[in-house]
Amino acid sequence: MAARRARGPLQRVRRRSRELRERVEALREECAAPGPGQREALSLRCMQLKKLVDENTNALRDLKKADEPAPVGNYNQRKEEEEKLLLKLSQQLQKLVLALDQDNTTKKSSVDKHHQKGPQSEDENEEEDESEDEESSEEKDSEEAEDDDDDDKLLDDPNVKECIAVGNFDAQQEGDLTFTKGEILFIHDKKADGWWVAENSRGERGLVPRTYLAVHKEDDESPEQSEEQVEVVDETADGTEIKKRTDSHWSALRRAIRENDAVEVLTTIGAVPAGFRLSTLFQLLEEGNQFRASHFLQPELTPSQLAFKDLVWDAEKDTISPRPTRVSLIVTLCGCKMIPLPGVSIQVLSRHVRFCLFDGNRVLSNIHTVRATWQPKNPQTWSFSPKVTGILPSLLDGDCFVRSNSLAADIGLLFELGIAYIRNSTGERGELSCGWAFLKLFTSNGMPVPAKMYELPLNGGTPCERGVEVDPSISRRAGSGVLHQFMALKKQPVLLLKLRSLSVQSKDILYFLPETLIGSMCYSHLLLFYRQILGDALLKDRASLQSTDLICNPILATFPQLVDQPDLMDALRSAWADRERTLKRSEKRDAEFLKSLFVLVYHDSVFPLLHSTLLPPYKWAEEESEALRWKVIADFLKKSREHDGALQYLLAAENTHTAFDISELAYDFLGEARDDSSV
């Protein structure tokens, strides 16, 4: 006969909880009809049993899924349900202790009054008083025992929004809401761990502990009765242990309180799943140029500020030196599956993936964006690099290069799926995160992770949170069986990508780029031209390396602006591809000839567009603006090809350009160069 399998840690704790629940039920029945002189003993038993419940609760919190000897389906949900049960038992025992102590106090005061009377009257009324006390206490205890479950259920009811504070609470840390006893609070979000988002009458919002709240009842009681009840529960609140919040929960609520009001509204009306948040990477991009490619494209100074760190001249080859980096690879975004759909109350303007280098605390590179495509028949599946006529727009290109020389041990790629949206009712615009994933690039022993296909499950919330699901309803609907859990796992959103090592041809281009940069492979050869022209201007053609004079070079002054405007980069790619097709094989091998030709193509294509009044400013995820910009760009490129240059277009009376100062064409390398400690 096979030996019986040993119980796991969670199973043992749950078994202990069932035993404690049975003991609590039996004790409640005894407390409902206590015999003479039994109240103190019952109170002592309640406190001892509460201590055992608290010990089991602490043991439950220390459990980890990795400690289980065998896989446990829906582990986190079972653990959370068990913790709720233990918390409820602890509260019931605390209330029993208070009720027993209050009855003892009432009985002692009545005994003192009896002693003041004569012995004869005392003897006559002794039996009558005892019977009345016992009857009243039995009725009171039984009513409390019956109402315990009802009160808890009513308080936890998501439809009950107004609560009354039953005790004074002072904020423990930033984000908590201070309140006083008797204050009415409006509950916005009832979290499972007992820390709820509440708002007071002054509009202040923060976290409050559930144990300090009771359901607000306006019509039930007179003010005097209400005061008595509040006083009793106040003692309960002060005596009940407040459960510690977890870091992930606190991070989620901190963001919700500070800046996620719009997302909370959308979640409440069912427009987006509960795991959606404001896009973290989009907010970083909106703060300035620090995380844009144009910033990282500039040369980086050494700590001494006397030379360039990633731009070195090779006198033998008469060009800049190639520089391999610790991270040099190609990331191919393949697709996204099972991405939750937003509701009909918002219109999606763009679906995209933003990613960057991240070490767990800081963003270490520029934030690169790739727009996804999708089919109306299957909107939950995103794809990249679609087949198009002509050149593939760089914004849709899923092949991206990644370079970094950071020595951070935990460096990896942070991916954030996002949607740009507009609310149909208000016209409000914004960008939401549909989930995020992190791929560490080095193993624990410092070796690079293998170049292969990866399927990354998406997390909800923000990159600062842990344990948040993109769509919690998927797990709630799943059963507890292994098959149900497997089916639920198949419905979880994932990101598919492939890491590729560099080919010889890719190394010949990427090794000349800045040490830290993420970009599209489709325009990497254009970045190479820019870097070669930059090296000539800063290292080869300067009369003195100590000179800090401005360098008159329109390409160096304006090219970084193009990197942040994908449609202009596509215009330059198209113009260069047209010119490159006309070159002879010998001309393609001449580096100096190619550089000079690139300068001509640049001046005949994108440089006039940068100052054209017909080209509207670049705006992210605005369809009308994008369409108008591309029409202006396409018309200009067509006329430039027909007239073999942009001169006739520039001299035409119908085409106007913004006035500019000569300083706008000068390159100030001291003002543009990146400081080594800037990020």
XYZ file of C-alpha atoms in Angstrom:
679
model
C 0.000 0.000 0.000
C 1.405 3.391 -0.992
C 2.361 5.763 1.780
C 0.069 8.733 2.370
C 1.409 11.952 0.869
C 2.480 14.532 3.439
C 0.431 17.699 3.686
C 1.901 20.920 2.350
C 2.410 24.036 4.518
C -0.722 25.752 3.190
C -2.837 22.646 3.739
C -1.623 22.365 7.337
C -2.458 25.996 8.042
C -5.904 25.608 6.498
C -6.566 22.503 8.580
C -5.528 24.413 11.701
C -7.880 27.262 10.700
C -10.815 24.863 10.455
C -10.073 23.559 13.947
C -9.895 27.100 15.309
C -13.164 28.026 13.622
C -14.919 25.089 15.281
C -13.525 26.136 18.657
C -14.658 29.722 18.104
C -18.177 28.574 17.188
C -18.361 26.409 20.310
C -17.089 29.273 22.467
C -19.643 31.662 20.996
C -22.431 29.247 21.923
C -21.150 29.109 25.509
C -20.907 32.902 25.660
C -24.514 33.208 24.464
C -25.759 31.603 27.736
C -22.984 31.846 30.341
C -23.562 30.420 33.788
C -23.053 32.356 37.015
C -19.386 33.206 37.564
C -18.296 31.900 34.129
C -17.768 35.224 32.365
C -14.203 35.799 33.527
C -13.224 32.248 32.554
C -14.878 32.650 29.149
C -13.122 35.967 28.613
C -9.776 34.337 29.388
C -10.513 31.509 26.948
C -11.420 34.064 24.252
C -8.083 35.843 24.666
C -6.158 32.566 24.567
C -8.005 31.441 21.453
C -7.418 34.826 19.803
C -3.706 34.402 20.438
C -3.790 31.041 18.641
C -5.668 32.619 15.704
C -3.071 35.406 15.451
C -0.241 32.861 15.513
C -1.859 30.917 12.675
C -2.322 34.173 10.744
C 1.379 35.015 11.072
C 2.297 31.509 9.960
C 0.065 31.925 6.909
C 1.682 35.228 5.935
C 5.134 33.644 6.043
C 4.174 30.924 3.559
C 5.608 30.951 0.047
C 4.466 29.060 -2.990
C 7.969 27.664 -3.467
C 7.698 25.847 -0.106
C 4.917 23.577 -1.353
C 6.055 20.000 -2.105
C 3.648 19.790 -5.037
C 1.961 22.359 -7.334
C -1.032 24.091 -5.742
C -3.649 25.511 -8.063
C -4.783 29.102 -7.464
C -2.319 29.419 -4.561
C -2.548 33.171 -3.994
C -6.354 33.187 -4.029
C -6.537 30.343 -1.491
C -4.040 32.084 0.751
C -6.008 35.338 0.568
C -9.301 33.585 1.415
C -7.672 31.866 4.385
C -6.342 35.168 5.679
C -9.831 36.708 5.475
C -11.231 33.798 7.508
C -8.603 34.192 10.233
C -9.121 37.954 10.367
C -12.853 37.409 10.801
C -12.274 34.909 13.631
C -9.954 37.355 15.381
C -12.561 40.129 15.173
C -15.301 37.843 16.519
C -13.161 36.856 19.515
C -12.282 40.489 20.203
C -15.966 41.426 20.251
C -16.768 38.538 22.597
C -14.066 39.707 25.020
C -15.460 43.242 25.001
C -19.016 42.029 25.516
C -18.014 39.784 28.436
C -15.938 42.535 30.062
C -18.767 45.035 29.706
C -21.252 42.635 31.324
C -18.836 42.034 34.210
C -18.528 45.789 34.747
C -22.326 46.231 34.697
C -22.822 43.368 37.132
C -20.235 44.719 39.598
C -21.847 48.170 39.630
C -25.272 46.638 40.299
C -23.797 44.577 43.151
C -22.380 47.744 44.724
C -25.814 49.325 44.649
C -27.331 46.255 46.307
C -24.809 46.486 49.143
C -26.032 50.006 49.904
C -29.534 48.659 50.522
C -30.681 46.913 53.665
C -29.998 43.201 54.074
C -33.678 42.404 54.056
C -34.447 44.056 50.728
C -31.282 42.518 49.306
C -32.389 39.013 50.210
C -35.835 39.591 48.793
C -34.639 40.842 45.409
C -31.494 38.730 44.955
C -33.088 35.895 43.010
C -35.138 38.259 40.868
C -32.086 40.405 39.924
C -29.980 37.410 39.032
C -32.639 35.981 36.761
C -33.137 39.346 35.029
C -29.372 39.809 34.531
C -29.016 36.353 33.069
C -31.943 36.808 30.722
C -30.789 40.223 29.487
C -27.177 39.078 28.981
C -28.332 35.966 27.149
C -30.467 38.052 24.821
C -27.679 40.569 24.245
C -24.983 37.964 23.594
C -27.175 35.977 21.235
C -28.092 39.130 19.307
C -24.416 40.106 18.998
C -23.467 36.630 17.844
C -26.203 36.683 15.206
C -25.342 40.191 14.010
C -21.562 39.622 13.690
C -21.731 37.951 10.308
C -24.393 40.335 8.999
C -22.378 43.413 9.978
C -19.214 42.071 8.358
C -21.044 41.140 5.169
C -22.747 44.547 5.015
C -19.462 46.393 5.586
C -17.702 44.377 2.854
C -20.564 44.862 0.417
C -19.094 46.820 -2.545
C -22.382 48.737 -2.891
C -22.079 50.178 0.632
C -20.022 53.334 0.139
C -20.687 55.457 3.254
C -18.986 54.402 6.490
C -18.556 56.003 9.891
C -15.241 56.089 11.704
C -15.429 54.248 15.011
C -12.083 55.466 16.301
C -9.400 58.104 15.836
C -6.713 57.247 13.291
C -3.501 59.177 12.607
C -1.726 58.725 9.274
C 1.179 56.298 9.595
C 2.910 57.330 6.363
C 2.409 59.330 3.195
C -0.880 58.437 1.512
C -2.804 57.569 4.678
C -5.904 59.582 5.583
C -6.201 60.942 9.123
C -9.720 60.936 10.589
C -11.539 61.260 13.902
C -14.233 59.159 15.550
C -17.695 59.802 14.157
C -16.427 61.208 10.840
C -18.321 60.097 7.725
C -16.077 58.645 4.976
C -16.944 57.781 1.390
C -15.251 54.541 0.279
C -13.893 54.481 -3.282
C -12.157 51.103 -3.300
C -12.412 48.163 -0.865
C -9.166 46.202 -1.070
C -8.904 42.627 0.139
C -6.061 43.278 2.575
C -8.111 45.697 4.710
C -6.665 49.031 3.515
C -9.407 50.941 1.711
C -9.325 54.140 -0.367
C -11.597 56.667 1.361
C -12.531 60.334 0.958
C -13.668 62.703 3.681
C -16.126 65.602 3.490
C -13.294 68.017 2.604
C -12.386 66.082 -0.534
C -9.166 64.641 0.927
C -8.453 61.069 -0.169
C -6.186 58.388 1.295
C -5.847 54.928 2.831
C -7.844 53.907 5.903
C -7.922 50.598 7.851
C -11.131 48.597 7.567
C -11.172 47.788 11.297
C -11.815 51.459 12.118
C -15.004 51.606 10.060
C -18.644 50.683 10.528
C -21.646 50.986 8.248
C -23.205 54.439 8.523
C -26.870 54.122 9.600
C -28.746 57.416 9.824
C -32.253 56.303 10.823
C -31.676 53.370 13.171
C -30.576 54.983 16.393
C -30.837 58.116 18.443
C -27.645 60.152 18.894
C -27.282 58.848 22.454
C -27.531 55.191 21.416
C -25.238 55.772 18.480
C -22.613 57.292 20.768
C -22.707 54.243 23.015
C -22.286 51.850 20.126
C -19.461 53.870 18.619
C -17.685 53.869 21.946
C -17.742 50.058 22.155
C -16.511 49.577 18.574
C -13.838 52.194 19.173
C -12.277 49.874 21.712
C -12.496 47.070 19.181
C -10.720 49.178 16.577
C -7.942 50.162 18.939
C -7.454 46.590 20.091
C -7.513 44.895 16.707
C -4.188 44.327 15.005
C -3.979 46.232 11.728
C -2.628 44.085 8.953
C 0.572 45.294 7.347
C 0.233 46.440 3.767
C 2.415 44.939 1.085
C 4.777 47.006 -1.035
C 2.977 46.212 -4.283
C -0.403 47.183 -2.857
C 0.960 50.424 -1.435
C 2.625 51.323 -4.733
C -0.618 50.711 -6.608
C -2.682 52.831 -4.229
C -0.092 55.577 -4.058
C -0.285 55.995 -7.823
C -4.072 55.677 -7.731
C -4.331 58.430 -5.117
C -1.880 60.800 -6.745
C -2.530 60.548 -10.448
C -4.834 57.711 -11.447
C -8.171 59.420 -10.862
C -8.983 59.230 -14.580
C -8.116 55.528 -14.701
C -10.213 54.895 -11.589
C -13.202 56.482 -13.283
C -12.680 54.364 -16.402
C -12.306 51.221 -14.283
C -15.436 52.030 -12.284
C -17.587 52.423 -15.398
C -16.103 49.220 -16.856
C -14.255 50.950 -19.688
C -10.895 49.291 -18.886
C -9.788 46.255 -16.833
C -8.676 46.737 -13.237
C -4.999 46.145 -14.072
C -4.712 49.103 -16.474
C -2.775 52.164 -15.277
C -1.529 55.455 -16.648
C 1.437 54.745 -18.918
C 4.651 55.166 -16.902
C 6.976 55.393 -19.917
C 4.715 57.872 -21.704
C 4.810 60.147 -18.668
C 8.621 60.004 -18.696
C 8.643 60.993 -22.372
C 6.344 63.923 -21.641
C 8.645 65.278 -18.932
C 11.290 66.403 -21.442
C 14.034 65.143 -23.749
C 15.948 63.137 -21.155
C 14.529 59.813 -22.346
C 14.262 60.587 -26.063
C 16.561 59.239 -28.757
C 17.661 62.770 -29.680
C 19.258 63.108 -26.233
C 21.196 59.839 -26.403
C 22.311 60.529 -29.978
C 24.542 63.363 -28.757
C 28.174 62.553 -27.911
C 28.870 61.708 -24.274
C 31.622 63.466 -22.355
C 34.120 61.708 -20.124
C 34.035 62.437 -16.361
C 36.895 64.934 -16.855
C 34.785 66.866 -19.416
C 37.901 67.084 -21.646
C 37.090 64.426 -24.237
C 34.272 62.409 -25.721
C 33.599 59.032 -24.163
C 31.930 57.309 -27.118
C 33.418 59.239 -30.039
C 37.077 58.382 -30.721
C 39.045 59.055 -33.901
C 40.961 56.306 -35.716
C 43.831 58.063 -37.502
C 44.831 54.976 -39.506
C 41.415 54.463 -41.056
C 40.615 58.198 -41.076
C 37.235 57.707 -39.437
C 35.691 57.167 -36.023
C 36.545 53.968 -34.168
C 33.991 51.172 -33.735
C 33.058 50.515 -30.109
C 31.577 47.156 -29.035
C 29.392 47.341 -25.948
C 28.335 44.975 -23.170
C 24.809 44.870 -24.597
C 24.643 44.707 -28.395
C 21.698 42.795 -29.789
C 18.602 42.952 -31.954
C 15.110 42.641 -30.504
C 12.333 41.520 -32.822
C 8.804 42.122 -31.570
C 6.712 39.240 -32.907
C 3.283 39.872 -31.423
C 1.001 40.185 -28.412
C -1.789 37.774 -27.521
C -4.929 37.976 -25.366
C -4.655 41.717 -24.708
C -7.867 42.807 -22.901
C -10.200 45.043 -24.856
C -11.316 48.441 -23.554
C -15.017 49.253 -23.373
C -17.095 51.056 -25.991
C -16.998 54.320 -24.022
C -13.434 55.039 -25.191
C -11.966 55.129 -28.695
C -8.511 53.644 -29.157
C -6.224 55.875 -31.225
C -3.063 53.764 -31.101
C -1.851 50.377 -29.862
C 1.871 50.233 -29.266
C 4.787 48.880 -27.251
C 7.299 51.130 -25.536
C 10.519 49.644 -24.183
C 13.812 50.718 -22.675
C 16.766 49.446 -20.654
C 15.937 49.177 -16.958
C 17.824 47.946 -13.876
C 14.863 47.707 -11.486
C 15.235 51.296 -10.257
C 16.259 53.529 -13.155
C 15.640 53.866 -16.867
C 19.076 53.545 -18.503
C 18.319 54.419 -22.125
C 15.947 56.227 -24.413
C 12.371 54.968 -24.612
C 11.642 53.466 -28.034
C 8.109 53.058 -29.390
C 6.805 50.537 -31.922
C 3.198 50.810 -33.075
C 1.194 47.595 -33.387
C -1.360 46.603 -36.007
C -4.473 44.511 -35.428
C -7.353 42.978 -37.304
C -10.986 43.856 -36.465
C -11.824 40.139 -36.375
C -9.190 39.515 -33.701
C -8.546 42.769 -31.787
C -6.910 40.970 -28.839
C -3.906 40.008 -31.010
C -1.325 42.622 -31.912
C 1.281 42.221 -34.658
C 4.304 44.162 -35.872
C 6.226 44.766 -39.132
C 3.221 44.317 -41.460
C 3.654 43.817 -45.193
C 3.211 47.158 -46.972
C 3.728 48.603 -50.410
C 6.939 50.610 -50.526
C 9.089 51.138 -47.462
C 7.909 49.972 -44.054
C 7.286 52.970 -41.762
C 9.880 52.999 -38.987
C 7.118 53.358 -36.394
C 5.802 49.920 -37.419
C 9.184 48.207 -37.645
C 9.488 45.470 -35.013
C 13.239 44.935 -35.593
C 15.112 47.144 -33.120
C 18.740 47.394 -32.040
C 19.756 47.752 -28.397
C 23.146 49.059 -27.246
C 24.422 49.742 -23.733
C 27.676 49.650 -21.816
C 26.029 49.727 -18.397
C 27.596 47.437 -15.788
C 24.357 47.028 -13.816
C 23.940 43.373 -12.826
C 20.141 43.490 -13.119
C 19.987 45.308 -16.441
C 17.182 44.157 -18.704
C 14.521 45.270 -21.122
C 11.324 46.790 -19.742
C 8.364 46.479 -22.110
C 5.131 48.411 -21.612
C 2.098 47.788 -23.811
C -0.041 50.874 -24.173
C -3.052 52.407 -25.865
C -3.678 56.050 -26.667
C -7.383 56.799 -26.235
C -10.065 59.460 -26.313
C -13.242 59.340 -24.208
C -16.342 59.569 -26.386
C -18.359 61.495 -23.796
C -15.835 64.155 -22.762
C -13.188 64.200 -25.510
C -10.507 63.640 -22.873
C -7.265 62.130 -24.224
C -4.721 59.988 -22.449
C -2.493 56.942 -22.603
C -2.946 53.761 -20.585
C -0.648 50.857 -19.862
C -2.166 47.494 -20.810
C 0.527 45.578 -18.939
C 4.289 45.337 -18.684
C 7.023 42.700 -18.806
C 10.708 42.604 -17.901
C 13.384 40.476 -19.577
C 16.680 40.280 -17.731
C 19.625 40.271 -20.145
C 22.192 38.520 -17.942
C 22.038 35.422 -15.765
C 23.070 35.315 -12.099
C 26.641 34.361 -13.061
C 26.956 37.287 -15.487
C 26.433 35.378 -18.749
C 24.177 36.868 -21.461
C 20.798 35.206 -21.826
C 20.507 33.035 -24.948
C 19.344 34.502 -28.241
C 15.986 32.794 -28.803
C 12.227 33.305 -28.793
C 10.680 34.485 -25.505
C 7.056 34.469 -24.373
C 6.727 37.003 -21.562
C 3.564 37.048 -19.414
C 2.272 40.555 -18.839
C 1.835 42.060 -15.388
C -0.833 44.586 -14.489
C -0.309 47.875 -12.700
C 2.982 49.719 -13.081
C 6.582 48.450 -13.112
C 6.800 49.490 -9.444
C 4.030 47.053 -8.472
C 4.111 43.310 -8.010
C 1.342 40.734 -8.012
C -1.172 42.786 -10.028
C -3.015 41.047 -12.868
C -3.889 42.827 -16.104
C -7.440 41.458 -15.954
C -8.246 39.904 -12.530
C -11.620 38.669 -13.805
C -9.835 35.868 -15.696
C -8.556 34.315 -12.456
C -11.841 34.888 -10.644
C -13.790 33.026 -13.303
C -11.356 30.089 -13.301
C -12.138 27.031 -11.201
C -9.808 25.428 -8.695
C -9.050 22.337 -10.789
C -5.769 21.840 -12.621
C -7.503 21.865 -16.009
C -9.329 25.100 -15.214
C -6.090 26.699 -14.081
C -4.381 25.581 -17.281
C -7.171 27.066 -19.392
C -7.024 30.315 -17.417
C -3.264 30.460 -18.004
C -3.852 30.246 -21.742
C -6.087 33.319 -21.506
C -3.450 35.473 -19.799
C -1.910 38.230 -21.974
C 1.622 37.617 -23.268
C 4.278 39.399 -25.332
C 6.212 37.405 -27.941
C 9.684 38.562 -28.924
C 12.966 37.218 -30.202
C 16.515 38.149 -29.226
C 19.073 37.937 -32.022
C 22.824 38.314 -31.969
C 24.470 40.745 -34.390
C 25.551 39.671 -37.837
C 28.799 40.922 -39.365
C 26.877 43.449 -41.442
C 24.996 44.704 -38.371
C 28.233 45.094 -36.394
C 29.700 47.258 -39.172
C 26.890 49.735 -38.513
C 25.895 49.439 -34.846
C 29.437 49.503 -33.424
C 29.766 53.102 -34.663
C 26.622 54.302 -32.908
C 26.457 55.786 -29.374
C 27.191 53.400 -26.520
C 23.617 53.731 -25.206
C 20.815 53.816 -27.737
C 17.694 51.921 -28.826
C 16.281 52.432 -32.298
C 14.816 50.895 -35.410
C 17.075 48.780 -37.611
C 15.508 50.288 -40.735
C 17.243 53.659 -40.206
C 20.451 52.493 -38.490
C 22.488 53.246 -41.661
C 21.294 56.872 -41.515
C 22.474 57.154 -37.919
C 25.861 55.893 -39.099
C 26.136 58.761 -41.594
C 25.278 61.255 -38.859
C 27.925 59.828 -36.531
C 30.587 59.929 -39.263
C 29.778 63.561 -40.081
C 29.799 64.335 -36.345
C 33.228 62.703 -35.979
C 34.606 64.705 -38.892
C 33.340 67.969 -37.417
C 34.418 67.392 -33.801
C 37.617 65.371 -34.197
C 39.024 65.762 -37.704
C 38.244 69.220 -39.080
C 38.537 71.330 -35.921
C 41.607 73.528 -35.980
C 42.177 72.933 -32.285
C 40.645 70.363 -29.967
C 40.541 73.070 -27.289
C 38.345 75.269 -29.475
C 34.750 75.688 -28.320
C 33.550 77.745 -31.308
C 30.156 77.001 -32.804
C 30.241 74.699 -35.815
C 28.140 75.801 -38.789
C 26.596 72.535 -39.940
C 22.830 72.275 -40.621
C 22.865 68.464 -40.475
C 24.452 68.295 -37.013
C 22.135 71.047 -35.782
C 18.884 69.530 -37.037
C 19.323 65.754 -37.443
C 18.474 64.913 -33.765
C 15.047 66.522 -34.336
C 14.347 63.943 -37.044
C 14.910 60.962 -34.742
C 11.932 62.032 -32.620
C 9.706 62.429 -35.725
C 9.355 59.012 -37.400
C 7.614 60.318 -40.529
C 10.526 62.646 -41.328
C 12.966 59.771 -40.784
C 10.902 57.780 -43.281
C 11.091 60.682 -45.736
C 14.883 60.699 -45.451
C 14.981 56.903 -45.842
C 12.850 57.117 -48.975
C 14.933 59.890 -50.518
C 18.187 58.068 -49.758
C 16.861 54.768 -51.136
C 15.883 56.485 -54.399
C 19.343 58.026 -54.745
C 21.166 54.864 -53.692
C 19.514 52.861 -56.478
C 21.233 55.069 -59.054
C 24.751 54.528 -57.678
C 27.415 52.388 -59.267
C 29.022 49.576 -57.343
C 32.313 51.464 -57.023
C 30.501 54.514 -55.643
C 28.793 52.404 -52.985
C 32.208 51.339 -51.687
C 33.515 54.907 -51.425
C 32.765 56.099 -47.848
C 33.684 59.740 -48.495
C 31.537 59.902 -51.618
C 28.590 58.399 -49.736
C 28.923 60.981 -46.944
C 28.938 63.874 -49.373
C 25.955 62.411 -51.227
C 24.068 61.976 -47.955
C 24.556 65.690 -47.238
C 23.014 66.573 -50.616
C 20.075 64.212 -50.097
C 19.480 65.625 -46.628
C 19.357 69.204 -47.923
C 17.045 68.227 -50.792
C 14.581 66.261 -48.648
C 13.977 66.730 -44.939
C 15.863 69.948 -44.217
C 13.346 72.193 -46.073
C 10.464 70.317 -44.421
C 11.728 71.207 -40.939
C 11.051 74.893 -41.691
C 7.953 74.538 -43.888
C 4.833 76.341 -42.650
C 2.706 73.727 -44.415
C 3.940 70.929 -42.147
C 1.972 70.865 -38.864
C 3.830 70.103 -35.613
C 4.340 66.435 -34.797
C 1.680 65.138 -32.390
C 1.551 61.608 -31.079
C -1.465 59.443 -31.969
C -3.477 62.164 -33.710
C -4.723 60.624 -36.934
C -5.658 63.869 -38.693
C -2.305 65.475 -37.927
C -0.398 62.374 -39.023
C -2.327 62.153 -42.303
C -1.819 65.859 -43.068
C 1.903 65.645 -42.304
C 2.382 62.638 -44.538
C 0.482 64.353 -47.390
C 2.763 67.401 -47.152
C 5.858 65.158 -46.992
C 4.752 63.011 -49.950
C 3.944 66.061 -52.113
C 7.316 67.625 -51.357
C 9.273 64.426 -52.118
C 7.396 63.973 -55.373
C 8.187 67.505 -56.563
C 11.778 67.178 -55.406
C 12.215 64.018 -57.512
C 10.533 65.611 -60.555
C 12.799 68.670 -60.492
C 15.947 66.834 -59.381
C 16.244 68.778 -56.153
C 14.364 71.034 -53.784
C 15.518 74.409 -55.151
C 12.531 75.031 -57.416
C 10.151 74.024 -54.633
C 11.831 76.420 -52.215
C 11.623 79.324 -54.674
C 7.950 78.752 -55.516
C 5.685 81.576 -54.321
C 3.030 79.250 -52.864
C 5.507 77.590 -50.502
C 6.415 79.544 -47.374
C 8.913 78.750 -44.657
C 9.408 79.939 -41.125
C 12.043 82.551 -40.500
C 15.101 81.237 -38.715
C 18.258 82.630 -37.229
C 21.704 81.599 -38.408
C 22.362 80.260 -34.897
C 19.776 77.554 -35.553
C 22.114 76.113 -38.164
C 25.115 76.115 -35.820
C 26.051 73.104 -33.729
C 27.056 73.853 -30.141
C 28.684 70.607 -29.050
C 29.231 71.814 -25.476
C 25.548 72.602 -25.123
C 24.406 69.401 -26.808
C 26.895 66.876 -25.388
C 25.584 64.534 -22.708
C 27.045 64.552 -19.240
C 28.183 61.116 -18.054
C 25.963 61.397 -14.951
C 22.901 62.764 -16.652
C 20.911 59.529 -16.385
